[in-house]
Short mmCIF file of C-alpha atoms in Angstrom, two decimals:
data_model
loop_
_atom_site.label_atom_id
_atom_site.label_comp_id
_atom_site.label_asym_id
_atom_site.label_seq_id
_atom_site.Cartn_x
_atom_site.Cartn_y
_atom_site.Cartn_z
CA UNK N 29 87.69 58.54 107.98
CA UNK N 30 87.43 57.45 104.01
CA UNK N 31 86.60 53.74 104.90
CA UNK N 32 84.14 55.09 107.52
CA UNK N 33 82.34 56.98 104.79
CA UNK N 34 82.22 54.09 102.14
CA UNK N 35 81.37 51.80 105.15
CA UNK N 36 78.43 54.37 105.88
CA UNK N 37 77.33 54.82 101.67
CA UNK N 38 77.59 51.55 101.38
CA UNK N 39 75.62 49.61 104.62
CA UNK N 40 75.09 52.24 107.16
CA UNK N 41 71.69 53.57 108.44
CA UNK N 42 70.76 56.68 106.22
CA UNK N 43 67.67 58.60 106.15
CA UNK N 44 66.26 57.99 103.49
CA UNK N 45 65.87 54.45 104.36
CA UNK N 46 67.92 52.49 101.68
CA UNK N 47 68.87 48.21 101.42
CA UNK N 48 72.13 47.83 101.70
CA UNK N 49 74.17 46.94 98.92
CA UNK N 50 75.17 42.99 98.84
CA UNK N 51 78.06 41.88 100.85
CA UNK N 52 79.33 41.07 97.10
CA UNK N 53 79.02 44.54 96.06
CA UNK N 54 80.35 45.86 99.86
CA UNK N 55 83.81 43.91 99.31
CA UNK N 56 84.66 45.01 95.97
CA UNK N 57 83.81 48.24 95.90
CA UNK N 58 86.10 48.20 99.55
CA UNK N 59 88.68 46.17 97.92
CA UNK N 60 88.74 48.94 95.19
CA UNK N 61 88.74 51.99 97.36
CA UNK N 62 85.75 53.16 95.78
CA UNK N 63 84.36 56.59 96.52
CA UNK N 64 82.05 57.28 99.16
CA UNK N 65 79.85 59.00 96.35
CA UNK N 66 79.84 56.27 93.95
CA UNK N 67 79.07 53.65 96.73
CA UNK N 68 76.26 56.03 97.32
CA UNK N 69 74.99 56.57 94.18
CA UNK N 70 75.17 52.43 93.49
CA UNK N 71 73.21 51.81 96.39
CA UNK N 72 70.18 54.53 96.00
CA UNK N 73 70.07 52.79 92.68
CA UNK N 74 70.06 49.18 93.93
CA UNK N 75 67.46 50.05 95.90
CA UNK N 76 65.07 51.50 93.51
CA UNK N 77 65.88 48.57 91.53
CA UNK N 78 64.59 46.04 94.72
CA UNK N 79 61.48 48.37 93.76
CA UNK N 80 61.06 47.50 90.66
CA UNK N 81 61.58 43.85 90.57
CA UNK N 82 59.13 43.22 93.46
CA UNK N 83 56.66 45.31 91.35
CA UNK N 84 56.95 43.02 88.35
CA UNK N 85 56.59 39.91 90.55
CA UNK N 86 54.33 41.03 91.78
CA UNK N 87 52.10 42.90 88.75
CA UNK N 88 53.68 40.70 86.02
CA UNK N 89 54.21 37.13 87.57
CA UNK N 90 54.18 35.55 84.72
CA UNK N 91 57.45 37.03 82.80
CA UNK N 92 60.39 35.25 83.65
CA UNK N 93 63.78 36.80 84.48
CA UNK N 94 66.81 37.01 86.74
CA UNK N 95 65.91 38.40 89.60
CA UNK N 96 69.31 38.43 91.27
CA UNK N 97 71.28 39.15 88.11
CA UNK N 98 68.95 42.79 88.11
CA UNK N 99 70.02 43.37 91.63
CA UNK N 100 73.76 42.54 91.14
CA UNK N 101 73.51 44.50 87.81
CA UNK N 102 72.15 47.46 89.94
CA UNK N 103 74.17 47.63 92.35
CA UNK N 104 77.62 47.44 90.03
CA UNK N 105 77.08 49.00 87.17
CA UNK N 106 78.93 51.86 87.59
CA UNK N 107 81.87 50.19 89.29
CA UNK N 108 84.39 51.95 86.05
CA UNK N 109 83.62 55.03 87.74
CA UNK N 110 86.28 54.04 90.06
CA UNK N 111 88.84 54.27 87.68
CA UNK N 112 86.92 57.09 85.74
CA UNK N 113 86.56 59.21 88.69
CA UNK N 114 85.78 62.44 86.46
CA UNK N 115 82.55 60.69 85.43
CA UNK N 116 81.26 60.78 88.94
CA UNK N 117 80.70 64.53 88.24
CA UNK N 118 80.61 65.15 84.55
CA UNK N 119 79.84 63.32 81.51
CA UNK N 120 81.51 60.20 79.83
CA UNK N 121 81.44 56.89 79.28
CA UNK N 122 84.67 55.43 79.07
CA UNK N 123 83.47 53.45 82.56
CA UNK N 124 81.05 51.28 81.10
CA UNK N 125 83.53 48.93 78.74
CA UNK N 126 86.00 49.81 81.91
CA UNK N 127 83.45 48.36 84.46
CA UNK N 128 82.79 45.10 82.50
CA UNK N 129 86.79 44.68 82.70
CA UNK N 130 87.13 45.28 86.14
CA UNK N 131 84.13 42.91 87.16
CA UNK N 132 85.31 40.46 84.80
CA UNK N 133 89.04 40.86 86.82
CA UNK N 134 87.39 40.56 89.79
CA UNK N 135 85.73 36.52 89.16
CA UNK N 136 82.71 38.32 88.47
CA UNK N 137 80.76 35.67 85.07
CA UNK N 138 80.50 37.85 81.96
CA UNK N 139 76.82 37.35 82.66
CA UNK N 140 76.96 39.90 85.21
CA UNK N 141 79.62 41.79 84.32
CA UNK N 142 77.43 43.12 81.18
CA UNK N 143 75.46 45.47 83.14
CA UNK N 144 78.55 47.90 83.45
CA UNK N 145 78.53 48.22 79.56
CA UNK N 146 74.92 47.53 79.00
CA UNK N 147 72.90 49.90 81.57
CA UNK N 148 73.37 53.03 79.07
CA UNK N 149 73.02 51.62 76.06
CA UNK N 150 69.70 49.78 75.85
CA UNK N 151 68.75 51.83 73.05
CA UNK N 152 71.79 50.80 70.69
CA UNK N 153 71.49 47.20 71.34
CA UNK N 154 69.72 44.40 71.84
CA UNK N 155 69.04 43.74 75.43
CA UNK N 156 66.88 41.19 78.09
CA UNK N 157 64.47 42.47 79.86
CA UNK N 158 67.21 42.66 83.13
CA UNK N 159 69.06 44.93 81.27
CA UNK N 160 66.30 47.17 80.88
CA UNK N 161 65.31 47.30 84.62
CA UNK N 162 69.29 47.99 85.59
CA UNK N 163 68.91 50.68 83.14
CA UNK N 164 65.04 52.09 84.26
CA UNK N 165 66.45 51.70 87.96
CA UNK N 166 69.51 53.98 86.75
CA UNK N 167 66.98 56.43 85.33
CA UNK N 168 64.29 56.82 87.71
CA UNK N 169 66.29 56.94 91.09
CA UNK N 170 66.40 60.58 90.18
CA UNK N 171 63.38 60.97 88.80
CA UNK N 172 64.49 60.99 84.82
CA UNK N 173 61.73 59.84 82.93
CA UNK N 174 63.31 58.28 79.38
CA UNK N 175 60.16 57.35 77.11
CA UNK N 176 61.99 55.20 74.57
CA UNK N 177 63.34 53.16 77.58
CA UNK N 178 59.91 52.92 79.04
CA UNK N 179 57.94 52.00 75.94
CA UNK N 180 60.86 49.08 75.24
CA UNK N 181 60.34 47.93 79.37
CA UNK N 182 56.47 48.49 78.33
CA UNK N 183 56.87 45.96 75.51
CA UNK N 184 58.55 43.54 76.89
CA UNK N 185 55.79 43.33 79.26
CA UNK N 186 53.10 43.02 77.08
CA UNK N 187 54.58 40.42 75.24
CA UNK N 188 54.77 38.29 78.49
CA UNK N 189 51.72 38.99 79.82
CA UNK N 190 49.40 39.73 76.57
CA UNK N 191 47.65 43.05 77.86
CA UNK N 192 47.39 46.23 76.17
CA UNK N 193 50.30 48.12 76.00
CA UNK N 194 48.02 50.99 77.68
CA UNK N 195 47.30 49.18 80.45
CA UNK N 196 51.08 48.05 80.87
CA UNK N 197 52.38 51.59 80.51
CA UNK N 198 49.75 52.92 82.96
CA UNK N 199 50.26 50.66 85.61
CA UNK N 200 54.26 51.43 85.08
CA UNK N 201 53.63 55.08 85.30
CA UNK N 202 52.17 54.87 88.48
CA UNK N 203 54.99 53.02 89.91
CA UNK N 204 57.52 55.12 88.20
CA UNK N 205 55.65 58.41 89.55
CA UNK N 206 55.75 56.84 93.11
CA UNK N 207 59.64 56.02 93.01
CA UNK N 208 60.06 59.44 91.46
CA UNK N 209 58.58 61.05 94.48
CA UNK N 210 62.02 60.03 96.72
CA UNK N 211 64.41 61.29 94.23
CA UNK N 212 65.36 64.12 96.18
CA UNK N 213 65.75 62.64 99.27
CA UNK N 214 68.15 59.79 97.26
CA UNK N 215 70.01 63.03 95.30
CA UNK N 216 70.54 64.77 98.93
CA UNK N 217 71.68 61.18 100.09
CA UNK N 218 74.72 60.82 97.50
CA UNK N 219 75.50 64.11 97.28
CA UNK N 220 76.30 63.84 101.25
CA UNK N 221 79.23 61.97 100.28
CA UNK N 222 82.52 63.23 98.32
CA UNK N 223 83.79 62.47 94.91
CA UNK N 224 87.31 61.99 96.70
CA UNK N 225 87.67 59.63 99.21
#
């Protein structure tokens, strides 16, 4: 029954439509007996973050980053919660230096293993601009608007592409408000699954 519920948060059909995490992602997270929730909650945010890097190849093509590494960052960067279980459904963040650990364990390059440790602390740090979509994508997937986060994304951009910071923050607005609008259905979606598998 567990592995059938990770197998569904994880790849199955759901309504609301969501990608499917990376067959990466799919055998770690089964190799670790991850729970259903966390699977789910890794995926809704995986997807939103597909959202966001087609939007800034597609609005921004000329900034450069790691398109991949944002996805893989994404969809991971909450893998400590497996051994911080407690965090799935209160507060803490003794998973994020736990995460980097276990990725690292698991042959996963440092360069992707930062995510776990980096996607809540953008604002203590000095972070790429992949960082800060793992983190937006960790944000607005339920709808939490973070200004400080937004106005560092919002720089980044403007630096790349030279418009007004305005016109960068408007456009990201939009697209925020528009991702925003499925947060419920992607809340009802993990919450479907249990803590404990």
């Amino acid at each position: 029954m567990a592995n059938t519920l990770l197998s569904r948060a994880m790849t199955g059909a759901v309504d609301p439509p969501l990608l499917p995490l990376p067959d990466r992602v799919v055998e770690l997270l089964s190799e670790l007996s991850s729970p259903a929730r966390l699977a789910a909650h890794l995926r809704a945010v995986h997807d939103v973050a597909h959202q966001l890097v087609d939007w800034v190849e597609l609005h921004c093509p000329a900034v450069r980053f790691d398109r991949e590494a944002v996805l893989f960052g994404a969809a991971t960067h909450d893998v400590g919660k497996t051994l911080h279980v407690s965090e799935l459904s209160g507060p803490g963040a003794a998973h994020e230096e736990a995460g980097r650990a276990l990725l690292q364990r698991h042959g996963v390059s440092p360069e992707l293993a930062r995510f776990a440790a980096t996607h809540a602390s953008w604002g203590r740090r000095q972070v790429g601009l992949e960082d800060l979509l793992v983190s937006l994508a960790d944000k607005v997937w339920k709808n939490k608007r973070v200004p400080e986060l937004e106005d560092l994304f919002v720089a980044r951009l403007t630096e790349a592409t030279g418009r007004a910071a305005w016109e960068e923050f408007m456009a990201l607005d939009e697209l925020l408000a528009g991702i925003g609008d499925g947060a419920d259905e992607r809340l009802a979606f993990q919450s479907s699954f249990p803590v404990h598998a």
